[in-house]
PDB file of C-alpha atoms and ligand atoms in Angstrom:
ATOM      1  CA  MET A  50    -194.811  13.712-114.965  1.00  0.00           C
ATOM      2  CA  THR A  51    -193.932  10.429-113.293  1.00  0.00           C
ATOM      3  CA  PRO A  52    -190.183   9.847-113.287  1.00  0.00           C
ATOM      4  CA  LEU A  53    -189.165   6.780-115.254  1.00  0.00           C
ATOM      5  CA  ASN A  54    -189.160   3.554-113.228  1.00  0.00           C
ATOM      6  CA  GLN A  55    -190.900   5.165-110.275  1.00  0.00           C
ATOM      7  CA  HIS A  56    -194.319   3.680-110.483  1.00  0.00           C
ATOM      8  CA  PRO A  57    -196.964   5.845-108.831  1.00  0.00           C
ATOM      9  CA  ALA A  58    -197.927   2.938-106.585  1.00  0.00           C
ATOM     10  CA  GLY A  59    -194.290   2.460-105.555  1.00  0.00           C
ATOM     11  CA  ARG A  60    -194.514  -1.244-106.319  1.00  0.00           C
ATOM     12  CA  PRO A  61    -191.502  -3.431-107.191  1.00  0.00           C
ATOM     13  CA  LEU A  62    -190.486  -3.413-110.834  1.00  0.00           C
ATOM     14  CA  VAL A  63    -190.996  -6.479-113.016  1.00  0.00           C
ATOM     15  CA  ILE A  64    -187.651  -7.174-114.659  1.00  0.00           C
ATOM     16  CA  LEU A  65    -186.420  -9.776-117.163  1.00  0.00           C
ATOM     17  CA  VAL A  66    -182.708 -10.548-117.536  1.00  0.00           C
ATOM     18  CA  THR A  67    -181.638 -12.755-120.442  1.00  0.00           C
ATOM     19  CA  GLY A  68    -178.629 -15.084-120.302  1.00  0.00           C
ATOM     20  CA  ALA A  69    -178.786 -14.971-116.528  1.00  0.00           C
ATOM     21  CA  ASN A  70    -177.847 -18.472-115.406  1.00  0.00           C
ATOM     22  CA  LYS A  71    -174.284 -17.279-114.758  1.00  0.00           C
ATOM     23  CA  GLY A  72    -171.870 -14.383-115.062  1.00  0.00           C
ATOM     24  CA  LEU A  73    -172.994 -10.769-115.202  1.00  0.00           C
ATOM     25  CA  GLY A  74    -176.602 -11.777-115.793  1.00  0.00           C
ATOM     26  CA  ARG A  75    -176.893 -13.864-112.641  1.00  0.00           C
ATOM     27  CA  GLU A  76    -175.216 -11.188-110.486  1.00  0.00           C
ATOM     28  CA  THR A  77    -177.505  -8.535-111.991  1.00  0.00           C
ATOM     29  CA  VAL A  78    -180.485 -10.668-111.040  1.00  0.00           C
ATOM     30  CA  ARG A  79    -179.131 -11.202-107.522  1.00  0.00           C
ATOM     31  CA  GLN A  80    -178.726  -7.473-106.924  1.00  0.00           C
ATOM     32  CA  LEU A  81    -182.117  -6.573-108.396  1.00  0.00           C
ATOM     33  CA  VAL A  82    -183.881  -9.197-106.283  1.00  0.00           C
ATOM     34  CA  ALA A  83    -182.006  -7.902-103.232  1.00  0.00           C
ATOM     35  CA  ALA A  84    -183.278  -4.419-104.109  1.00  0.00           C
ATOM     36  CA  GLY A  85    -186.821  -5.751-103.817  1.00  0.00           C
ATOM     37  CA  HIS A  86    -187.812  -6.218-107.448  1.00  0.00           C
ATOM     38  CA  ARG A  87    -189.630  -9.111-109.083  1.00  0.00           C
ATOM     39  CA  VAL A  88    -187.081 -10.625-111.453  1.00  0.00           C
ATOM     40  CA  PHE A  89    -187.435 -13.260-114.148  1.00  0.00           C
ATOM     41  CA  LEU A  90    -184.112 -15.060-114.610  1.00  0.00           C
ATOM     42  CA  ALA A  91    -183.997 -16.216-118.218  1.00  0.00           C
ATOM     43  CA  ALA A  92    -181.747 -19.051-119.327  1.00  0.00           C
ATOM     44  CA  ARG A  93    -181.702 -21.227-122.410  1.00  0.00           C
ATOM     45  CA  ASP A  94    -181.079 -24.318-120.275  1.00  0.00           C
ATOM     46  CA  GLU A  95    -184.023 -25.047-117.971  1.00  0.00           C
ATOM     47  CA  GLN A  96    -182.034 -26.874-115.311  1.00  0.00           C
ATOM     48  CA  ARG A  97    -179.213 -24.319-115.066  1.00  0.00           C
ATOM     49  CA  GLY A  98    -181.770 -21.530-115.015  1.00  0.00           C
ATOM     50  CA  ARG A  99    -183.677 -23.199-112.182  1.00  0.00           C
ATOM     51  CA  VAL A 100    -180.504 -23.580-110.128  1.00  0.00           C
ATOM     52  CA  ALA A 101    -179.491 -19.932-110.639  1.00  0.00           C
ATOM     53  CA  ALA A 102    -183.019 -18.756-109.861  1.00  0.00           C
ATOM     54  CA  GLY A 103    -182.970 -20.754-106.634  1.00  0.00           C
ATOM     55  CA  GLU A 104    -179.655 -19.158-105.689  1.00  0.00           C
ATOM     56  CA  THR A 105    -180.826 -15.621-106.388  1.00  0.00           C
ATOM     57  CA  GLY A 106    -184.465 -15.686-105.362  1.00  0.00           C
ATOM     58  CA  ALA A 107    -185.690 -14.980-108.887  1.00  0.00           C
ATOM     59  CA  GLN A 108    -188.335 -16.685-111.006  1.00  0.00           C
ATOM     60  CA  PRO A 109    -186.803 -18.934-113.697  1.00  0.00           C
ATOM     61  CA  ILE A 110    -187.927 -18.753-117.298  1.00  0.00           C
ATOM     62  CA  VAL A 111    -186.605 -20.629-120.315  1.00  0.00           C
ATOM     63  CA  LEU A 112    -185.502 -18.300-123.100  1.00  0.00           C
ATOM     64  CA  ASP A 113    -183.070 -19.001-125.940  1.00  0.00           C
ATOM     65  CA  VAL A 114    -182.497 -15.686-127.709  1.00  0.00           C
ATOM     66  CA  THR A 115    -181.729 -17.469-130.995  1.00  0.00           C
ATOM     67  CA  SER A 116    -185.174 -19.089-131.130  1.00  0.00           C
ATOM     68  CA  ASP A 117    -188.317 -17.189-132.129  1.00  0.00           C
ATOM     69  CA  SER A 118    -190.553 -19.823-130.537  1.00  0.00           C
ATOM     70  CA  SER A 119    -188.604 -19.819-127.272  1.00  0.00           C
ATOM     71  CA  VAL A 120    -188.631 -16.009-127.044  1.00  0.00           C
ATOM     72  CA  ASP A 121    -192.349 -15.853-127.903  1.00  0.00           C
ATOM     73  CA  ALA A 122    -193.186 -18.523-125.320  1.00  0.00           C
ATOM     74  CA  ALA A 123    -191.345 -16.564-122.633  1.00  0.00           C
ATOM     75  CA  ALA A 124    -193.224 -13.391-123.562  1.00  0.00           C
ATOM     76  CA  GLN A 125    -196.536 -15.257-123.413  1.00  0.00           C
ATOM     77  CA  LEU A 126    -195.688 -16.672-120.003  1.00  0.00           C
ATOM     78  CA  ILE A 127    -194.948 -13.229-118.542  1.00  0.00           C
ATOM     79  CA  ALA A 128    -198.016 -11.793-120.286  1.00  0.00           C
ATOM     80  CA  HIS A 129    -200.145 -14.439-118.613  1.00  0.00           C
ATOM     81  CA  ASP A 130    -198.374 -14.237-115.276  1.00  0.00           C
ATOM     82  CA  VAL A 131    -197.956 -10.456-114.871  1.00  0.00           C
ATOM     83  CA  GLY A 132    -199.337  -8.624-117.889  1.00  0.00           C
ATOM     84  CA  HIS A 133    -196.534  -6.108-118.230  1.00  0.00           C
ATOM     85  CA  LEU A 134    -192.747  -5.744-118.083  1.00  0.00           C
ATOM     86  CA  ASP A 135    -191.017  -2.710-116.574  1.00  0.00           C
ATOM     87  CA  VAL A 136    -187.402  -3.489-117.456  1.00  0.00           C
ATOM     88  CA  LEU A 137    -185.913  -5.737-120.121  1.00  0.00           C
ATOM     89  CA  ILE A 138    -182.186  -6.404-119.759  1.00  0.00           C
ATOM     90  CA  ASN A 139    -180.696  -7.885-122.926  1.00  0.00           C
ATOM     91  CA  ASN A 140    -177.644  -9.502-121.388  1.00  0.00           C
ATOM     92  CA  ALA A 141    -177.286 -12.842-123.215  1.00  0.00           C
ATOM     93  CA  GLY A 142    -174.128 -12.742-125.255  1.00  0.00           C
ATOM     94  CA  SER A 143    -171.469 -14.789-126.932  1.00  0.00           C
ATOM     95  CA  THR A 144    -167.861 -13.907-127.705  1.00  0.00           C
ATOM     96  CA  GLY A 145    -167.459 -16.594-130.346  1.00  0.00           C
ATOM     97  CA  ASP A 146    -164.055 -18.217-130.702  1.00  0.00           C
ATOM     98  CA  LEU A 147    -161.600 -15.611-129.393  1.00  0.00           C
ATOM     99  CA  THR A 148    -158.602 -17.616-130.617  1.00  0.00           C
ATOM    100  CA  ARG A 149    -159.706 -17.318-134.260  1.00  0.00           C
ATOM    101  CA  GLU A 150    -157.219 -15.380-136.408  1.00  0.00           C
ATOM    102  CA  THR A 151    -158.830 -12.366-138.098  1.00  0.00           C
ATOM    103  CA  ALA A 152    -158.016 -13.686-141.576  1.00  0.00           C
ATOM    104  CA  ASP A 153    -159.816 -16.952-140.739  1.00  0.00           C
ATOM    105  CA  VAL A 154    -163.078 -15.310-139.694  1.00  0.00           C
ATOM    106  CA  ASP A 155    -165.855 -16.330-142.076  1.00  0.00           C
ATOM    107  CA  GLY A 156    -169.571 -15.839-142.514  1.00  0.00           C
ATOM    108  CA  SER A 157    -170.544 -18.691-140.234  1.00  0.00           C
ATOM    109  CA  ASP A 158    -168.490 -17.198-137.373  1.00  0.00           C
ATOM    110  CA  MET A 159    -170.347 -13.933-137.861  1.00  0.00           C
ATOM    111  CA  LEU A 160    -173.765 -15.584-138.143  1.00  0.00           C
ATOM    112  CA  ALA A 161    -173.331 -17.570-134.938  1.00  0.00           C
ATOM    113  CA  VAL A 162    -172.324 -14.605-132.777  1.00  0.00           C
ATOM    114  CA  TYR A 163    -174.693 -12.143-134.453  1.00  0.00           C
ATOM    115  CA  ASP A 164    -177.581 -14.580-134.012  1.00  0.00           C
ATOM    116  CA  THR A 165    -177.122 -14.296-130.246  1.00  0.00           C
ATOM    117  CA  ASN A 166    -175.804 -10.775-129.714  1.00  0.00           C
ATOM    118  CA  VAL A 167    -177.507  -8.807-132.476  1.00  0.00           C
ATOM    119  CA  PHE A 168    -180.473 -10.722-133.934  1.00  0.00           C
ATOM    120  CA  GLY A 169    -181.206 -12.088-130.447  1.00  0.00           C
ATOM    121  CA  THR A 170    -181.445  -8.581-129.034  1.00  0.00           C
ATOM    122  CA  VAL A 171    -183.918  -7.522-131.718  1.00  0.00           C
ATOM    123  CA  ARG A 172    -185.834 -10.815-131.413  1.00  0.00           C
ATOM    124  CA  VAL A 173    -186.326 -10.263-127.685  1.00  0.00           C
ATOM    125  CA  ILE A 174    -187.162  -6.561-127.991  1.00  0.00           C
ATOM    126  CA  HIS A 175    -189.722  -7.313-130.706  1.00  0.00           C
ATOM    127  CA  ALA A 176    -191.420 -10.024-128.637  1.00  0.00           C
ATOM    128  CA  PHE A 177    -191.510  -7.984-125.426  1.00  0.00           C
ATOM    129  CA  LEU A 178    -192.515  -4.568-126.805  1.00  0.00           C
ATOM    130  CA  PRO A 179    -196.236  -5.223-126.179  1.00  0.00           C
ATOM    131  CA  LEU A 180    -195.517  -6.065-122.537  1.00  0.00           C
ATOM    132  CA  LEU A 181    -193.167  -3.106-122.147  1.00  0.00           C
ATOM    133  CA  SER A 182    -195.811  -0.812-123.587  1.00  0.00           C
ATOM    134  CA  MET A 183    -198.134  -1.901-120.746  1.00  0.00           C
ATOM    135  CA  ALA A 184    -195.663  -0.585-118.131  1.00  0.00           C
ATOM    136  CA  ALA A 185    -195.797   2.908-116.640  1.00  0.00           C
ATOM    137  CA  ALA A 186    -192.195   3.777-117.477  1.00  0.00           C
ATOM    138  CA  PRO A 187    -190.551   0.981-119.436  1.00  0.00           C
ATOM    139  CA  THR A 188    -186.825   0.496-119.901  1.00  0.00           C
ATOM    140  CA  ILE A 189    -184.652  -1.572-122.235  1.00  0.00           C
ATOM    141  CA  VAL A 190    -181.039  -2.090-121.150  1.00  0.00           C
ATOM    142  CA  ASN A 191    -178.837  -3.471-123.908  1.00  0.00           C
ATOM    143  CA  VAL A 192    -175.639  -4.944-122.507  1.00  0.00           C
ATOM    144  CA  SER A 193    -173.069  -3.770-125.007  1.00  0.00           C
ATOM    145  CA  SER A 194    -169.322  -3.466-124.397  1.00  0.00           C
ATOM    146  CA  GLY A 195    -166.591  -0.865-124.644  1.00  0.00           C
ATOM    147  CA  MET A 196    -165.368  -3.139-127.433  1.00  0.00           C
ATOM    148  CA  GLY A 197    -168.292  -1.804-129.477  1.00  0.00           C
ATOM    149  CA  SER A 198    -167.090   1.791-129.309  1.00  0.00           C
ATOM    150  CA  LEU A 199    -165.690   2.955-132.655  1.00  0.00           C
ATOM    151  CA  THR A 200    -164.055   5.872-130.842  1.00  0.00           C
ATOM    152  CA  TRP A 201    -162.172   3.607-128.455  1.00  0.00           C
ATOM    153  CA  ALA A 202    -161.361   1.033-131.172  1.00  0.00           C
ATOM    154  CA  THR A 203    -159.481   3.769-133.036  1.00  0.00           C
ATOM    155  CA  ASP A 204    -157.793   5.327-129.981  1.00  0.00           C
ATOM    156  CA  PRO A 205    -154.374   3.712-129.465  1.00  0.00           C
ATOM    157  CA  THR A 206    -154.382   4.766-125.796  1.00  0.00           C
ATOM    158  CA  LYS A 207    -157.399   2.567-125.094  1.00  0.00           C
ATOM    159  CA  VAL A 208    -157.069  -1.131-124.328  1.00  0.00           C
ATOM    160  CA  GLU A 209    -160.131  -1.765-126.536  1.00  0.00           C
ATOM    161  CA  ALA A 210    -157.995  -0.718-129.542  1.00  0.00           C
ATOM    162  CA  SER A 211    -155.448  -3.432-128.866  1.00  0.00           C
ATOM    163  CA  TRP A 212    -157.680  -6.521-129.244  1.00  0.00           C
ATOM    164  CA  PRO A 213    -158.448  -7.694-132.771  1.00  0.00           C
ATOM    165  CA  SER A 214    -162.132  -8.634-132.785  1.00  0.00           C
ATOM    166  CA  VAL A 215    -163.967  -8.582-136.087  1.00  0.00           C
ATOM    167  CA  VAL A 216    -166.824 -10.695-134.787  1.00  0.00           C
ATOM    168  CA  TYR A 217    -167.522  -9.760-131.153  1.00  0.00           C
ATOM    169  CA  ALA A 218    -166.610  -6.055-131.274  1.00  0.00           C
ATOM    170  CA  SER A 219    -168.641  -5.438-134.419  1.00  0.00           C
ATOM    171  CA  SER A 220    -171.633  -7.224-132.884  1.00  0.00           C
ATOM    172  CA  LYS A 221    -171.485  -4.809-129.964  1.00  0.00           C
ATOM    173  CA  THR A 222    -171.184  -1.832-132.335  1.00  0.00           C
ATOM    174  CA  ALA A 223    -174.355  -3.133-133.977  1.00  0.00           C
ATOM    175  CA  ILE A 224    -176.052  -3.265-130.573  1.00  0.00           C
ATOM    176  CA  ASN A 225    -175.066   0.355-130.041  1.00  0.00           C
ATOM    177  CA  MET A 226    -176.709   1.425-133.297  1.00  0.00           C
ATOM    178  CA  ILE A 227    -179.760  -0.710-132.544  1.00  0.00           C
ATOM    179  CA  THR A 228    -180.002   1.129-129.219  1.00  0.00           C
ATOM    180  CA  VAL A 229    -179.799   4.546-130.874  1.00  0.00           C
ATOM    181  CA  GLN A 230    -182.430   3.637-133.452  1.00  0.00           C
ATOM    182  CA  TYR A 231    -184.950   2.203-130.966  1.00  0.00           C
ATOM    183  CA  ALA A 232    -184.382   5.181-128.653  1.00  0.00           C
ATOM    184  CA  LYS A 233    -185.261   7.531-131.513  1.00  0.00           C
ATOM    185  CA  VAL A 234    -188.508   5.826-132.502  1.00  0.00           C
ATOM    186  CA  LEU A 235    -189.763   4.751-129.054  1.00  0.00           C
ATOM    187  CA  PRO A 236    -190.189   7.994-127.102  1.00  0.00           C
ATOM    188  CA  ASN A 237    -192.147   6.274-124.324  1.00  0.00           C
ATOM    189  CA  ILE A 238    -189.474   3.663-123.643  1.00  0.00           C
ATOM    190  CA  ARG A 239    -186.050   4.389-122.164  1.00  0.00           C
ATOM    191  CA  VAL A 240    -183.610   2.480-124.381  1.00  0.00           C
ATOM    192  CA  LEU A 241    -179.905   2.539-123.614  1.00  0.00           C
ATOM    193  CA  ALA A 242    -176.634   0.656-123.926  1.00  0.00           C
ATOM    194  CA  VAL A 243    -174.164  -0.150-121.149  1.00  0.00           C
ATOM    195  CA  ASP A 244    -170.567  -1.310-120.966  1.00  0.00           C
ATOM    196  CA  PRO A 245    -169.856  -3.488-117.912  1.00  0.00           C
ATOM    197  CA  GLY A 246    -166.076  -3.166-118.442  1.00  0.00           C
ATOM    198  CA  LEU A 247    -163.725  -6.130-118.434  1.00  0.00           C
ATOM    199  CA  THR A 248    -165.152  -8.475-115.802  1.00  0.00           C
ATOM    200  CA  ALA A 249    -164.067 -11.904-114.602  1.00  0.00           C
ATOM    201  CA  THR A 250    -166.660 -14.298-116.039  1.00  0.00           C
ATOM    202  CA  ASP A 251    -166.555 -17.437-118.181  1.00  0.00           C
ATOM    203  CA  GLY A 252    -166.886 -15.069-121.143  1.00  0.00           C
ATOM    204  CA  THR A 253    -163.449 -13.581-120.412  1.00  0.00           C
ATOM    205  CA  GLY A 254    -161.844 -16.744-119.103  1.00  0.00           C
ATOM    206  CA  GLY A 255    -161.826 -15.183-115.630  1.00  0.00           C
ATOM    207  CA  MET A 256    -159.990 -12.022-116.701  1.00  0.00           C
ATOM    208  CA  GLY A 257    -161.087  -8.676-115.266  1.00  0.00           C
ATOM    209  CA  LYS A 258    -162.637  -7.021-112.248  1.00  0.00           C
ATOM    210  CA  PRO A 259    -164.879  -8.758-109.719  1.00  0.00           C
ATOM    211  CA  ILE A 260    -168.325  -9.558-111.016  1.00  0.00           C
ATOM    212  CA  GLU A 261    -170.052  -7.426-108.336  1.00  0.00           C
ATOM    213  CA  GLU A 262    -168.292  -4.401-109.872  1.00  0.00           C
ATOM    214  CA  GLY A 263    -169.039  -5.488-113.437  1.00  0.00           C
ATOM    215  CA  VAL A 264    -172.780  -5.175-112.933  1.00  0.00           C
ATOM    216  CA  VAL A 265    -172.677  -1.624-111.540  1.00  0.00           C
ATOM    217  CA  ALA A 266    -173.486   0.005-114.891  1.00  0.00           C
ATOM    218  CA  ILE A 267    -176.206  -2.556-115.693  1.00  0.00           C
ATOM    219  CA  VAL A 268    -178.057  -2.284-112.380  1.00  0.00           C
ATOM    220  CA  ARG A 269    -177.777   1.501-112.306  1.00  0.00           C
ATOM    221  CA  ALA A 270    -179.097   1.779-115.859  1.00  0.00           C
ATOM    222  CA  ALA A 271    -182.037  -0.436-114.962  1.00  0.00           C
ATOM    223  CA  LEU A 272    -183.033   1.579-111.901  1.00  0.00           C
ATOM    224  CA  ASP A 273    -181.757   5.134-112.358  1.00  0.00           C
ATOM    225  CA  PRO A 274    -183.122   7.043-115.376  1.00  0.00           C
ATOM    226  CA  ALA A 275    -181.103  10.146-114.507  1.00  0.00           C
ATOM    227  CA  ALA A 276    -177.815   8.218-114.672  1.00  0.00           C
ATOM    228  CA  ALA A 277    -178.714   6.479-117.934  1.00  0.00           C
ATOM    229  CA  PRO A 278    -181.216   8.420-120.040  1.00  0.00           C
ATOM    230  CA  THR A 279    -182.670   7.106-123.246  1.00  0.00           C
ATOM    231  CA  GLY A 280    -180.158   6.873-126.086  1.00  0.00           C
ATOM    232  CA  SER A 281    -177.189   6.808-123.693  1.00  0.00           C
ATOM    233  CA  TYR A 282    -174.089   4.600-123.613  1.00  0.00           C
ATOM    234  CA  THR A 283    -172.560   4.406-120.138  1.00  0.00           C
ATOM    235  CA  ASN A 284    -170.145   2.440-118.014  1.00  0.00           C
ATOM    236  CA  ALA A 285    -169.580   2.504-114.256  1.00  0.00           C
ATOM    237  CA  ASP A 286    -167.913   5.930-114.547  1.00  0.00           C
ATOM    238  CA  GLY A 287    -170.617   7.597-116.667  1.00  0.00           C
ATOM    239  CA  PRO A 288    -171.150   8.319-120.377  1.00  0.00           C
ATOM    240  CA  ILE A 289    -168.688   6.810-122.859  1.00  0.00           C
ATOM    241  CA  PRO A 290    -168.151   7.670-126.539  1.00  0.00           C
ATOM    242  CA  TRP A 291    -169.899   5.714-129.295  1.00  0.00           C
TER     243      TRP A 291
HETATM  244  N1  NAP B 375    -167.381 -10.043-118.910  1.00  0.00           N
HETATM  245  C1  NAP B 375    -167.003  -8.945-119.541  1.00  0.00           C
HETATM  246  O1  NAP B 375    -165.846  -8.485-119.415  1.00  0.00           O
HETATM  247  C2  NAP B 375    -167.952  -8.225-120.447  1.00  0.00           C
HETATM  248  C3  NAP B 375    -167.561  -6.958-120.902  1.00  0.00           C
HETATM  249  C4  NAP B 375    -168.434  -6.267-121.736  1.00  0.00           C
HETATM  250  C5  NAP B 375    -169.643  -6.828-122.091  1.00  0.00           C
HETATM  251  N2  NAP B 375    -169.993  -8.069-121.640  1.00  0.00           N
HETATM  252  C6  NAP B 375    -171.288  -8.606-122.034  1.00  0.00           C
HETATM  253  O2  NAP B 375    -171.999  -8.986-120.869  1.00  0.00           O
HETATM  254  C7  NAP B 375    -172.935 -10.023-121.184  1.00  0.00           C
HETATM  255  C8  NAP B 375    -172.770 -11.172-120.214  1.00  0.00           C
HETATM  256  O3  NAP B 375    -171.482 -11.722-120.418  1.00  0.00           O
HETATM  257  P1  NAP B 375    -170.672 -12.539-119.299  1.00  0.00           P
HETATM  258  O4  NAP B 375    -169.319 -11.979-119.252  1.00  0.00           O
HETATM  259  O5  NAP B 375    -171.475 -12.674-118.068  1.00  0.00           O
HETATM  260  O6  NAP B 375    -170.530 -13.934-120.053  1.00  0.00           O
HETATM  261  P2  NAP B 375    -170.916 -15.429-119.638  1.00  0.00           P
HETATM  262  O7  NAP B 375    -170.540 -15.704-118.236  1.00  0.00           O
HETATM  263  O8  NAP B 375    -170.329 -16.258-120.731  1.00  0.00           O
HETATM  264  O9  NAP B 375    -172.507 -15.449-119.733  1.00  0.00           O
HETATM  265  C9  NAP B 375    -173.164 -15.348-120.949  1.00  0.00           C
HETATM  266  C10 NAP B 375    -174.606 -15.720-120.727  1.00  0.00           C
HETATM  267  O10 NAP B 375    -175.300 -15.614-121.975  1.00  0.00           O
HETATM  268  C11 NAP B 375    -176.030 -16.823-122.158  1.00  0.00           C
HETATM  269  N3  NAP B 375    -176.332 -17.123-123.548  1.00  0.00           N
HETATM  270  C12 NAP B 375    -175.481 -17.358-124.570  1.00  0.00           C
HETATM  271  N4  NAP B 375    -176.170 -17.671-125.675  1.00  0.00           N
HETATM  272  C13 NAP B 375    -177.491 -17.623-125.341  1.00  0.00           C
HETATM  273  C14 NAP B 375    -178.683 -17.847-126.033  1.00  0.00           C
HETATM  274  N5  NAP B 375    -178.700 -18.217-127.325  1.00  0.00           N
HETATM  275  N6  NAP B 375    -179.860 -17.686-125.380  1.00  0.00           N
HETATM  276  C15 NAP B 375    -179.882 -17.322-124.077  1.00  0.00           C
HETATM  277  N7  NAP B 375    -178.769 -17.132-123.355  1.00  0.00           N
HETATM  278  C16 NAP B 375    -177.591 -17.287-123.988  1.00  0.00           C
HETATM  279  C17 NAP B 375    -175.159 -17.890-121.523  1.00  0.00           C
HETATM  280  O11 NAP B 375    -175.902 -19.076-121.332  1.00  0.00           O
HETATM  281  P3  NAP B 375    -175.188 -20.536-121.334  1.00  0.00           P
HETATM  282  O12 NAP B 375    -174.614 -20.715-119.964  1.00  0.00           O
HETATM  283  O13 NAP B 375    -176.316 -21.452-121.652  1.00  0.00           O
HETATM  284  O14 NAP B 375    -174.135 -20.512-122.410  1.00  0.00           O
HETATM  285  C18 NAP B 375    -174.771 -17.171-120.245  1.00  0.00           C
HETATM  286  O15 NAP B 375    -175.802 -17.256-119.305  1.00  0.00           O
HETATM  287  C19 NAP B 375    -172.649 -10.388-122.647  1.00  0.00           C
HETATM  288  O16 NAP B 375    -173.561  -9.710-123.490  1.00  0.00           O
HETATM  289  C20 NAP B 375    -171.241  -9.870-122.855  1.00  0.00           C
HETATM  290  O17 NAP B 375    -170.963  -9.594-124.208  1.00  0.00           O
HETATM  291  C21 NAP B 375    -169.166  -8.772-120.825  1.00  0.00           C
END
């Protein structure tokens, strides 16, 4: 049996990273291009995507995960251009308003963040499944967070338990369950969730470890099936609890 992600011809993998004009997404793209793969850098803003693609050596593609037509157009472009996709990295994410008091959170706060983090993930997976199914050993990496772990959220020794986060944390818990469910029904696709760990990006207001370290779990999950098998939830140190 061919190991996942090791194409018999030994050719570079075709990889799509969403939300990649900055932050963890852009650094993931940079490292994957440096590793010799053909990477589509997806961004909702064409100009910012083009700049980031120029900086990283990737191919830019416009993709807003909240728009069916945008996601479908991106899938059609890659279908026409390449005809398959080896690795889909669902990285685009939004924290929502982190200053919002828990009691003030309402349905529209949830809808906005879920539209990107949760519905966006399913929207992109749905649109790209036909292209993934054309690959020899396809992989879906869902960029979750340790904030999505119910085990850590209820463990007072963990920092994840100390941040109130009805909106963002629950959206990442939903991504975890989405990962488990797709992994169960798609035996030919490796589907997994990763936690980058607190990393200094715009999303955290610059708080956390250097961005090169934040992408370790993402890049490893994309390229190393043994380190991140289907249905797994890992960070840079290995498996973490759901
Ligand atoms: N940094 C951390 O500590 C940390 C920890 C755990 C998990 N994560 C996760 O890692 C991922 C990347 O986060 P980050 O820290 O790199 O944050 P970031 O710097 O804020 O980057 C987020 C990216 O997502 C894009 N995005 C947002 N909405 C989008 C949409 N509708 N369509 C397409 N792209 C969209 C943003 O594009 P624009 O520039 O156009 O807004 C940006 O490129 C997220 O899923 C986040 O939840 C981060």
